[in-house]
Coordinates of C-alpha atoms in Angstrom, one line a residue:
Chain A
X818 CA -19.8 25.8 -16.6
X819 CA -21.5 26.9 -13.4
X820 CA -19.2 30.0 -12.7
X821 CA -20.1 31.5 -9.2
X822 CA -18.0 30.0 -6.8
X823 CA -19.6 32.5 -4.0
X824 CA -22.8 31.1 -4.4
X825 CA -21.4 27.5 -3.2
X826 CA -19.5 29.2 -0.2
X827 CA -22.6 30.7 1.0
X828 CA -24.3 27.3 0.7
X829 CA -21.8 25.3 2.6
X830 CA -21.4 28.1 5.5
X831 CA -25.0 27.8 6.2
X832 CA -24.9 24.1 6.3
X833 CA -21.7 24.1 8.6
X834 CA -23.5 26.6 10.8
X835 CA -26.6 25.1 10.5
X836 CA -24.8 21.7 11.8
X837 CA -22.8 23.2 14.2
X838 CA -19.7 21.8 12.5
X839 CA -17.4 24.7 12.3
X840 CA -15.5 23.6 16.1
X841 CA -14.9 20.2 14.0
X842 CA -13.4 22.3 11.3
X843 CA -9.5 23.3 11.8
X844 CA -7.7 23.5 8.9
X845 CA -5.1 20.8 10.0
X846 CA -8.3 18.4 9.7
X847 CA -9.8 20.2 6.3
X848 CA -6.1 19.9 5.0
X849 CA -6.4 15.9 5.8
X850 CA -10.3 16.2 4.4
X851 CA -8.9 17.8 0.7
X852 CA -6.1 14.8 0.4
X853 CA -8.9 11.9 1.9
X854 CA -11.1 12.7 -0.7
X855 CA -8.6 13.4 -3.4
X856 CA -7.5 9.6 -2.8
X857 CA -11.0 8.8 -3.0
X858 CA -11.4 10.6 -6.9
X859 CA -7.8 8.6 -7.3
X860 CA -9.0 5.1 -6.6
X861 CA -11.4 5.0 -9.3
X862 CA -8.6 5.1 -11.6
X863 CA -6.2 3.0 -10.0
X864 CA -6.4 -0.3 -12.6
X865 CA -7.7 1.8 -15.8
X866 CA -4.8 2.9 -18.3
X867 CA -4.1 6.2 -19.0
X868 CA -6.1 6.1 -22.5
X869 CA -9.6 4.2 -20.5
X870 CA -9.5 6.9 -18.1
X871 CA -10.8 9.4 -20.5
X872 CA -14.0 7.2 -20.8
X873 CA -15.2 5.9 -17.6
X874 CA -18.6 4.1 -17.8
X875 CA -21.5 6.3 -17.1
X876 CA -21.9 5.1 -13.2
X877 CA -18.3 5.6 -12.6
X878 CA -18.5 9.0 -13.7
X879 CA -21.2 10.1 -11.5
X880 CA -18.7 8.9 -8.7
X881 CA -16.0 10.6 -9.6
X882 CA -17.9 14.1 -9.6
X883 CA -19.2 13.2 -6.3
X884 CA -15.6 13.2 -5.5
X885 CA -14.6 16.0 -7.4
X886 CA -17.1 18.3 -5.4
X887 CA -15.9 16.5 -2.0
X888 CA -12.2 18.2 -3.0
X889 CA -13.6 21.4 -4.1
X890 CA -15.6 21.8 -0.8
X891 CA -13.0 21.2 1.7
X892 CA -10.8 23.1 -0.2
X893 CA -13.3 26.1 0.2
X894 CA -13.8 25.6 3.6
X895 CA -10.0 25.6 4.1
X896 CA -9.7 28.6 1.9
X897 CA -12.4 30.2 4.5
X898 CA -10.9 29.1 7.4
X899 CA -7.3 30.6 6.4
X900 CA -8.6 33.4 4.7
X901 CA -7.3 32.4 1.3
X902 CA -9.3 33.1 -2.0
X903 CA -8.9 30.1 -3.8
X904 CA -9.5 31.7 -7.0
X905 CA -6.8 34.4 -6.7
X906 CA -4.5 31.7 -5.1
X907 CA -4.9 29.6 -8.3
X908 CA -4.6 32.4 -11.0
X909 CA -1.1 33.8 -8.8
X910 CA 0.1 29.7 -9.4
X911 CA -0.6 30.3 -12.8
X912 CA 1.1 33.6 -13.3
X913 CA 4.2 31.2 -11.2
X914 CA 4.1 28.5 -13.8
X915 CA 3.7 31.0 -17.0
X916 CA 7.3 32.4 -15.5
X917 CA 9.2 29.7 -14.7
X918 CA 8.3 27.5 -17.8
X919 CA 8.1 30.0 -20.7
X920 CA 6.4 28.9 -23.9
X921 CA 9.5 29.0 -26.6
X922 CA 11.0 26.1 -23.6
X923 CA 8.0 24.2 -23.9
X924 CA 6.5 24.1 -27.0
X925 CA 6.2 20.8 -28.8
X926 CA 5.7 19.5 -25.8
X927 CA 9.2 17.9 -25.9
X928 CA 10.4 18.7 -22.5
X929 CA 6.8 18.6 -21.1
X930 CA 6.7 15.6 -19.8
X931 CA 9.0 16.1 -16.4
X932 CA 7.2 19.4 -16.0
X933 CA 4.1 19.9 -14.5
X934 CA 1.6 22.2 -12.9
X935 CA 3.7 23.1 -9.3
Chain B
X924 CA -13.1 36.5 -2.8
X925 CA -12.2 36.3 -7.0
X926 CA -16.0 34.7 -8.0
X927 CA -15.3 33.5 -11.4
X928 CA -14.2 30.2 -12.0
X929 CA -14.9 30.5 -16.1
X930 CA -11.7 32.9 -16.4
X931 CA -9.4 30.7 -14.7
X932 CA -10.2 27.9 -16.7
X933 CA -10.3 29.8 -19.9
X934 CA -6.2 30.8 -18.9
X935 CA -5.6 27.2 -17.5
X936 CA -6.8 26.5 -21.2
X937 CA -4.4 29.0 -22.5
X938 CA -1.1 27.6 -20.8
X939 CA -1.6 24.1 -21.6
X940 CA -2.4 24.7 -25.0
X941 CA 0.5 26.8 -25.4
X942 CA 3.0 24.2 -23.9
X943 CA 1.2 21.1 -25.8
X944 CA 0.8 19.6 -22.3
X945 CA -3.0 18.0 -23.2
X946 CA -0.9 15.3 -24.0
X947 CA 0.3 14.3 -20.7
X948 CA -3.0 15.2 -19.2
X949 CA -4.8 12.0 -19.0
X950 CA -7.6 11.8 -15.9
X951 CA -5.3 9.2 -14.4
X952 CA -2.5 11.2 -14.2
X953 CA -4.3 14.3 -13.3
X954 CA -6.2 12.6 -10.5
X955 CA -2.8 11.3 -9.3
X956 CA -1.9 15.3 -9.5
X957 CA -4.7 16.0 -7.1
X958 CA -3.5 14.2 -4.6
X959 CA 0.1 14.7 -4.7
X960 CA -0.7 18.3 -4.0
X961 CA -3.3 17.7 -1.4
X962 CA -0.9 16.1 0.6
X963 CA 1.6 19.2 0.0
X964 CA -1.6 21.4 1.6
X965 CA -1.5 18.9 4.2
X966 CA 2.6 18.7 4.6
X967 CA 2.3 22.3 6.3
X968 CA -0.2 21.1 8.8
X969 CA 1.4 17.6 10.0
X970 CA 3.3 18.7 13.0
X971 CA 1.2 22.0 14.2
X972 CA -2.1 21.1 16.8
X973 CA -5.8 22.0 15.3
X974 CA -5.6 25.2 16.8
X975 CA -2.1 26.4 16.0
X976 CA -3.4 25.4 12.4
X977 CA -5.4 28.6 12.2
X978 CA -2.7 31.2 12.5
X979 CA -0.2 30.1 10.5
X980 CA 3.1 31.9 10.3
X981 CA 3.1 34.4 7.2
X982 CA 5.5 32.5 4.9
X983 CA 4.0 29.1 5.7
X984 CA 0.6 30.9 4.7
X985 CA 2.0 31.8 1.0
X986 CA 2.9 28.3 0.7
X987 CA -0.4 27.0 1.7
X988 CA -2.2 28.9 -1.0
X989 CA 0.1 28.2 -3.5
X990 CA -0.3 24.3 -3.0
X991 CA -4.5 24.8 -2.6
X992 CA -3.7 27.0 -5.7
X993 CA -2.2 24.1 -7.7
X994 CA -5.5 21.8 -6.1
X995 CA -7.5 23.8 -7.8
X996 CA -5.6 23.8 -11.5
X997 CA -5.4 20.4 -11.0
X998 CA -8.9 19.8 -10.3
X999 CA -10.2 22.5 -13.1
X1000 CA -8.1 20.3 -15.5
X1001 CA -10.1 16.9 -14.5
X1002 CA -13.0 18.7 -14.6
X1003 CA -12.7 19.3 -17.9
X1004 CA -11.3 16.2 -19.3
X1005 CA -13.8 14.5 -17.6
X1006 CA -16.9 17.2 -19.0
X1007 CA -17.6 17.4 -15.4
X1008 CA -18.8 20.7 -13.9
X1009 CA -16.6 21.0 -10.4
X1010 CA -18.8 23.8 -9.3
X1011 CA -22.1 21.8 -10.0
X1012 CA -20.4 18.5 -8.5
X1013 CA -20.1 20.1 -5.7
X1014 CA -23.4 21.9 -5.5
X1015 CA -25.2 18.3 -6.0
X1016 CA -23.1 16.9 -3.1
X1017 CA -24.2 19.2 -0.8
X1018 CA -27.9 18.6 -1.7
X1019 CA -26.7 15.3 -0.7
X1020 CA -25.5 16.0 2.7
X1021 CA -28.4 18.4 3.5
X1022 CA -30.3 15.4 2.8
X1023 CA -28.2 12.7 4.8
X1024 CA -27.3 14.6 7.5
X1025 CA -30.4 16.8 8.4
X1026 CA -30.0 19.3 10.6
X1027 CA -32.6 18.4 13.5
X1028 CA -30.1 15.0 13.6
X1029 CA -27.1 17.2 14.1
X1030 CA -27.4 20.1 15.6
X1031 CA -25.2 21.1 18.3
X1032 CA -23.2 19.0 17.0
X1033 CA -23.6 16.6 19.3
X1034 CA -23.1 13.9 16.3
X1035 CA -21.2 15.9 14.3
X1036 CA -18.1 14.5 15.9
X1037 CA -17.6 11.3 13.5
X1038 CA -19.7 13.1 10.6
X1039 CA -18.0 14.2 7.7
X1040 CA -18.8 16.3 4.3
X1041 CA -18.8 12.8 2.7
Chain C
X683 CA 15.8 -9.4 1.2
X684 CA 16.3 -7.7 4.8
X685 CA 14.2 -9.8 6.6
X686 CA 14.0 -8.5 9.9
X687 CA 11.9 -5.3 10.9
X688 CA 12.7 -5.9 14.4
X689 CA 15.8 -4.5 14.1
X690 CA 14.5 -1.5 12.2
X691 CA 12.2 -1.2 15.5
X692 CA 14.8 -0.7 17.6
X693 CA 17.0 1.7 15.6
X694 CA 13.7 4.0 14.8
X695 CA 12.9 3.8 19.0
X696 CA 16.3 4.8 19.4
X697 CA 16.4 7.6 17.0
X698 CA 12.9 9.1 18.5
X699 CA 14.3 8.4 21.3
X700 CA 17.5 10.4 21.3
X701 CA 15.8 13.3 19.7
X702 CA 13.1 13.8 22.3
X703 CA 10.5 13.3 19.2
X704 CA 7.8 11.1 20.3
X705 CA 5.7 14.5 22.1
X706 CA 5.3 15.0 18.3
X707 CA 4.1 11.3 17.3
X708 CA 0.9 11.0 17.9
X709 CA -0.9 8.1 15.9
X710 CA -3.0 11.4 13.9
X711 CA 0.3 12.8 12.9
X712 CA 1.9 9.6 11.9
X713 CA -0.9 8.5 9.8
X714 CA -0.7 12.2 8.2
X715 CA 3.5 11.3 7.3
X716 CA 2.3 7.9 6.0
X717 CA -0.3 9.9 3.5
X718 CA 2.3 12.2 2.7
X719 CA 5.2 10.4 1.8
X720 CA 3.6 7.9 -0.4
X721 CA 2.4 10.9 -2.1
X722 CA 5.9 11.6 -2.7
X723 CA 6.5 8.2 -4.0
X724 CA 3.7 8.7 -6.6
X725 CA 5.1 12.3 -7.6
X726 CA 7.6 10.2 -9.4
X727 CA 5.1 8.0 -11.4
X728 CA 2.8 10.6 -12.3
X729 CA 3.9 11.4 -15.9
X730 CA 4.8 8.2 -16.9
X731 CA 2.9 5.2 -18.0
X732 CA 2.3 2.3 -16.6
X733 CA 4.9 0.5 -19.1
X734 CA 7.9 3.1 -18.2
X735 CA 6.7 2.9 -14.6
X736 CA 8.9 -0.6 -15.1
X737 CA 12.0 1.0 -15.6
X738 CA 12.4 4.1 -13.8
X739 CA 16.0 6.1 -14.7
X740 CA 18.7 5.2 -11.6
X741 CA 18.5 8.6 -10.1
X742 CA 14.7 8.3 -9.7
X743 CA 14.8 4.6 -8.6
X744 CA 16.9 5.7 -5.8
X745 CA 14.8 8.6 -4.6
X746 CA 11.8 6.2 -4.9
X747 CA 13.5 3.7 -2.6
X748 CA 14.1 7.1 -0.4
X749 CA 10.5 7.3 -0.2
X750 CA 9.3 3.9 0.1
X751 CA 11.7 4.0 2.9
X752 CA 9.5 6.8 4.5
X753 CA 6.7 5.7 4.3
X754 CA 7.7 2.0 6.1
X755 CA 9.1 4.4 9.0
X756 CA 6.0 6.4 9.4
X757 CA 4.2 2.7 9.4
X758 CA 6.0 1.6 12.1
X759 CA 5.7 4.3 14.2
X760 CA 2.0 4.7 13.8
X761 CA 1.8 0.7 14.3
X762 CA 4.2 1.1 17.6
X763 CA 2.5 4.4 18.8
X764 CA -1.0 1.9 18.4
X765 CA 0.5 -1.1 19.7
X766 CA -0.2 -2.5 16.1
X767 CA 1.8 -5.3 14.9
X768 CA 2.0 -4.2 10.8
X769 CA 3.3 -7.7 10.0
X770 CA 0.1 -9.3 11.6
X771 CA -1.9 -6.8 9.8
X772 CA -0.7 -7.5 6.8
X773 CA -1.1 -11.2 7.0
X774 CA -4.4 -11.1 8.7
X775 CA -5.3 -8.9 5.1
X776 CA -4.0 -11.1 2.9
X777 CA -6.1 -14.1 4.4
X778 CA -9.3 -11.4 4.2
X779 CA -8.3 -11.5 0.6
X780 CA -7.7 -15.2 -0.1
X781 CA -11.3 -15.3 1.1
X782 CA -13.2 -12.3 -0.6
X783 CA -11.4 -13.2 -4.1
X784 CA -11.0 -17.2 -4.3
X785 CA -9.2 -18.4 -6.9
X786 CA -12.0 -20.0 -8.9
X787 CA -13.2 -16.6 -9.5
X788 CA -10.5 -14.6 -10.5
X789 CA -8.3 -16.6 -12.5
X790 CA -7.1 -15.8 -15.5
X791 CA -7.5 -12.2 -15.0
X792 CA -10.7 -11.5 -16.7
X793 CA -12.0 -9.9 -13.4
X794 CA -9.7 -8.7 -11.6
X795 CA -9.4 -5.3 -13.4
X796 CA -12.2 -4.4 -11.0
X797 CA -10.4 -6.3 -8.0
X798 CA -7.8 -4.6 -5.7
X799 CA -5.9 -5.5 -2.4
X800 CA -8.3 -4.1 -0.2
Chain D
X658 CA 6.4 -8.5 16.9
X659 CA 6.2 -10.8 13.9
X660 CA 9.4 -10.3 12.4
X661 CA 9.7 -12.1 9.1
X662 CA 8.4 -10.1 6.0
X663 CA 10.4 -12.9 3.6
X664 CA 7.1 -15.2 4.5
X665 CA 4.7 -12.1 4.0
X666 CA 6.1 -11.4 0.8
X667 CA 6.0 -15.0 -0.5
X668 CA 2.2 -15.5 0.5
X669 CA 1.7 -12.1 -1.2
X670 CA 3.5 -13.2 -4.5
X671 CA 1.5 -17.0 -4.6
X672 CA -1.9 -14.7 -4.2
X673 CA -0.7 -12.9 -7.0
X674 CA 0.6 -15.5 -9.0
X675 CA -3.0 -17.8 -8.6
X676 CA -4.9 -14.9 -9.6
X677 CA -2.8 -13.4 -12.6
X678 CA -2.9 -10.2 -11.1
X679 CA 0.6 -9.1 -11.9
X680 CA -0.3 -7.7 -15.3
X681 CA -2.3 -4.9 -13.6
X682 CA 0.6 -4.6 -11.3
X683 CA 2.5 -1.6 -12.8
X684 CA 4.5 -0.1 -10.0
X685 CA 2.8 3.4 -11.4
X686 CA -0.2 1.7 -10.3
X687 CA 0.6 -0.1 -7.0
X688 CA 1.9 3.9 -5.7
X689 CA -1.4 4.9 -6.6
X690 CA -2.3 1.7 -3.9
X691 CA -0.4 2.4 -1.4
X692 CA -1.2 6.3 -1.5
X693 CA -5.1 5.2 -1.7
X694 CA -4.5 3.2 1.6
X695 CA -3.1 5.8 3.6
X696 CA -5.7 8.1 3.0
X697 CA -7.7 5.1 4.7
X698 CA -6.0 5.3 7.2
X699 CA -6.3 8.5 8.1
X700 CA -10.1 9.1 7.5
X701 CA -9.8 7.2 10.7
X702 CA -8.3 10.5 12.1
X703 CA -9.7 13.1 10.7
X704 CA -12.1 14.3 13.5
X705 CA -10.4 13.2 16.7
X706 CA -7.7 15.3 18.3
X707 CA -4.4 14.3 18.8
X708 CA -4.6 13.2 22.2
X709 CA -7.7 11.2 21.3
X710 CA -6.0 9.9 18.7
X711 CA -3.6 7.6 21.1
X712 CA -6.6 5.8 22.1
X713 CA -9.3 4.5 19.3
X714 CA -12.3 2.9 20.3
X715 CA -12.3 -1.0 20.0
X716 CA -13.7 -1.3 16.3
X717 CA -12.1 1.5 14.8
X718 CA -8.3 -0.5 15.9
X719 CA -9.3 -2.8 14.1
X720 CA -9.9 -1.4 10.8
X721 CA -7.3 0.9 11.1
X722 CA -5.2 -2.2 11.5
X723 CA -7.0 -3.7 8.5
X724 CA -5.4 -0.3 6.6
X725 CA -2.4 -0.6 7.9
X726 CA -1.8 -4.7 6.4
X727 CA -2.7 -2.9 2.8
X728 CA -0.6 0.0 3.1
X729 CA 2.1 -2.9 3.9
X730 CA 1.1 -5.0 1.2
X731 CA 1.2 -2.4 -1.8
X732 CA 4.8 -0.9 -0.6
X733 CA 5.9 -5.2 -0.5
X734 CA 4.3 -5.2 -4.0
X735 CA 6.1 -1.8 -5.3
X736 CA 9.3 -3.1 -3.4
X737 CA 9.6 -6.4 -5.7
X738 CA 8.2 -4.6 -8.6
X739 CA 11.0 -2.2 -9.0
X740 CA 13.7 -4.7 -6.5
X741 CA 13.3 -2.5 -3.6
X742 CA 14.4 -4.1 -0.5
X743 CA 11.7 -2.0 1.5
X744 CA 13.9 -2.5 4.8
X745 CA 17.1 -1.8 3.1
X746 CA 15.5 1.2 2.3
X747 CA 13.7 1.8 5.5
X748 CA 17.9 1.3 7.1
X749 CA 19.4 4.0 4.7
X750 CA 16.7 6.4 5.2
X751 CA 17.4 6.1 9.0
X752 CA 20.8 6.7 8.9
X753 CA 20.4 10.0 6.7
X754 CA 17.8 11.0 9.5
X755 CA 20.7 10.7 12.3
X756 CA 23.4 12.3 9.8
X757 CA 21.0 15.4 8.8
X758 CA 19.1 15.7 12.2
X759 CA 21.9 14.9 14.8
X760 CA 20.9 14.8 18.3
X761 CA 22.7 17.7 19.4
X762 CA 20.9 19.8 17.4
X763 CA 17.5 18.3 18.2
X764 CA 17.9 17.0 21.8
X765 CA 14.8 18.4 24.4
X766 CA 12.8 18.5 21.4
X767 CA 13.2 22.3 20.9
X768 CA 13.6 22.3 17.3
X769 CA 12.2 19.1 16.7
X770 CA 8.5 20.5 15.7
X771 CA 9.2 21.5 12.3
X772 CA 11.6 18.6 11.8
X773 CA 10.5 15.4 10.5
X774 CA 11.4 12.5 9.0
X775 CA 11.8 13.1 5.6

């Protein structure tokens, strides 16, 4: 996996300043960008099962990562904007969930299924 | 800001294994997840005006990154269901908009009003 | 079924009303609580599959209704605030359906895996 | 206002019912629908200020308009899906609104900002 996500902020801050986009770029309207484009990843799974959705066709695929990188990109640019690390705020969430739902309450997966990642 | 996307996923990896949660963790239903917390990101932002949305009260701030924190999981996990690089996704799309959107066409962003990073 | 969302109208204007809320409806906002309340009714679909989706426990079938019940507020307002008559829209879509999908080509299914409402 | 959603609902169900569509109806996937439709609606929103947002040009009504009539049409689907009288619903949700959020502790709008209609 590519690893460096700094590389990718540098990238998209010269093409925001490039553009002149950063007046467009409050994070009320990157908050609305991240969930827009989230929808958009979502509605190529809308009529699929749950067991098709692990093999989309090839074209749908490509789509999809389109998408993917949409999310990620807003949510760097609302990271920026608010001065949050997205990295560190993801690994604290983890830390979060590794508390409140401890391994010997989970295992086997039997309680698993009302419990998720937030 | 944290750089290295690798170790988050590797302890991502860690907790779901541990909690025999794979099984849950269809595309579909992590896409679904995606979006459910984008529009918890956005939840904070729905009443505020663009430019109150930059200085957020302290608490509200925490919130925020935890909810772009869960994004990200969630997004990591699709990732790699899907075998899809998010950090390369993202890279490709914005080759795409450099191309689509060149600069001499938008600076001053004069345009840039109803352009967006899709 | 209630048939009548004229009524619901006036007892939503009247609430706003009351409350001095309307300074904080502006159609961008609405269409934010629209997004973010059907996220919340898909929070309680996430983890199950389509079959279960059926037959949701009481509890949850009430906090669904809850939320459908949101987001047909929030739909209203934005349609009110836009001098949008939802009813209309919704008819005026369906007959943008009845025309993009005949019949003839979607019958017995065998497409319309790949065919949604919009 | 057209008032009737009884008619709505019934052309809805025959447009169904012609096309076999119900199968792929599961209300896990319609709240995908009707999440997928209000992000539509807001792309609409994204860039324009809230005080720009009172007054869309022409064309962009219209398809907002055209978002709005599916948003309608997935929540009517989910509704008789799951026997959800989406008004009904839309009438109880009100009146815990006015019990939680009574005028005199909202009236002038002071508090109202951080208040909504969840």
């Amino acid at each position: 996996m590519a690893d460096s996500l700094a590389e990718l902020q540098e990238a998209l801050d010269a093409l925001i300043e490039e553009r002149n986009w950063a007046q467009f770029h409050a994070p009320k309207n990157l908050a609305m960008g991240v969930a827009i484009e989230a929808a958009e990843i979502m509605e190529h799974f809308q009529w699929c099962t749950a067991d098709e959705s692990y093999s989309l066709p090839r074209e749908k695929r490509v789509e999809v990562a389109n998408e993917i990188g949409d999310v990620l990109l807003y949510l760097l640019g609302l990271g920026r904007t608010l001065d949050i690390d997205i990295i560190a705020a993801a690994r604290d969430k983890l830390a979060l969930i590794r508390e409140r739902r401890p391994v010997e309450k989970t295992a086997g997966g039997r309680t698993a299924k009302y419990v998720d990642l937030d």
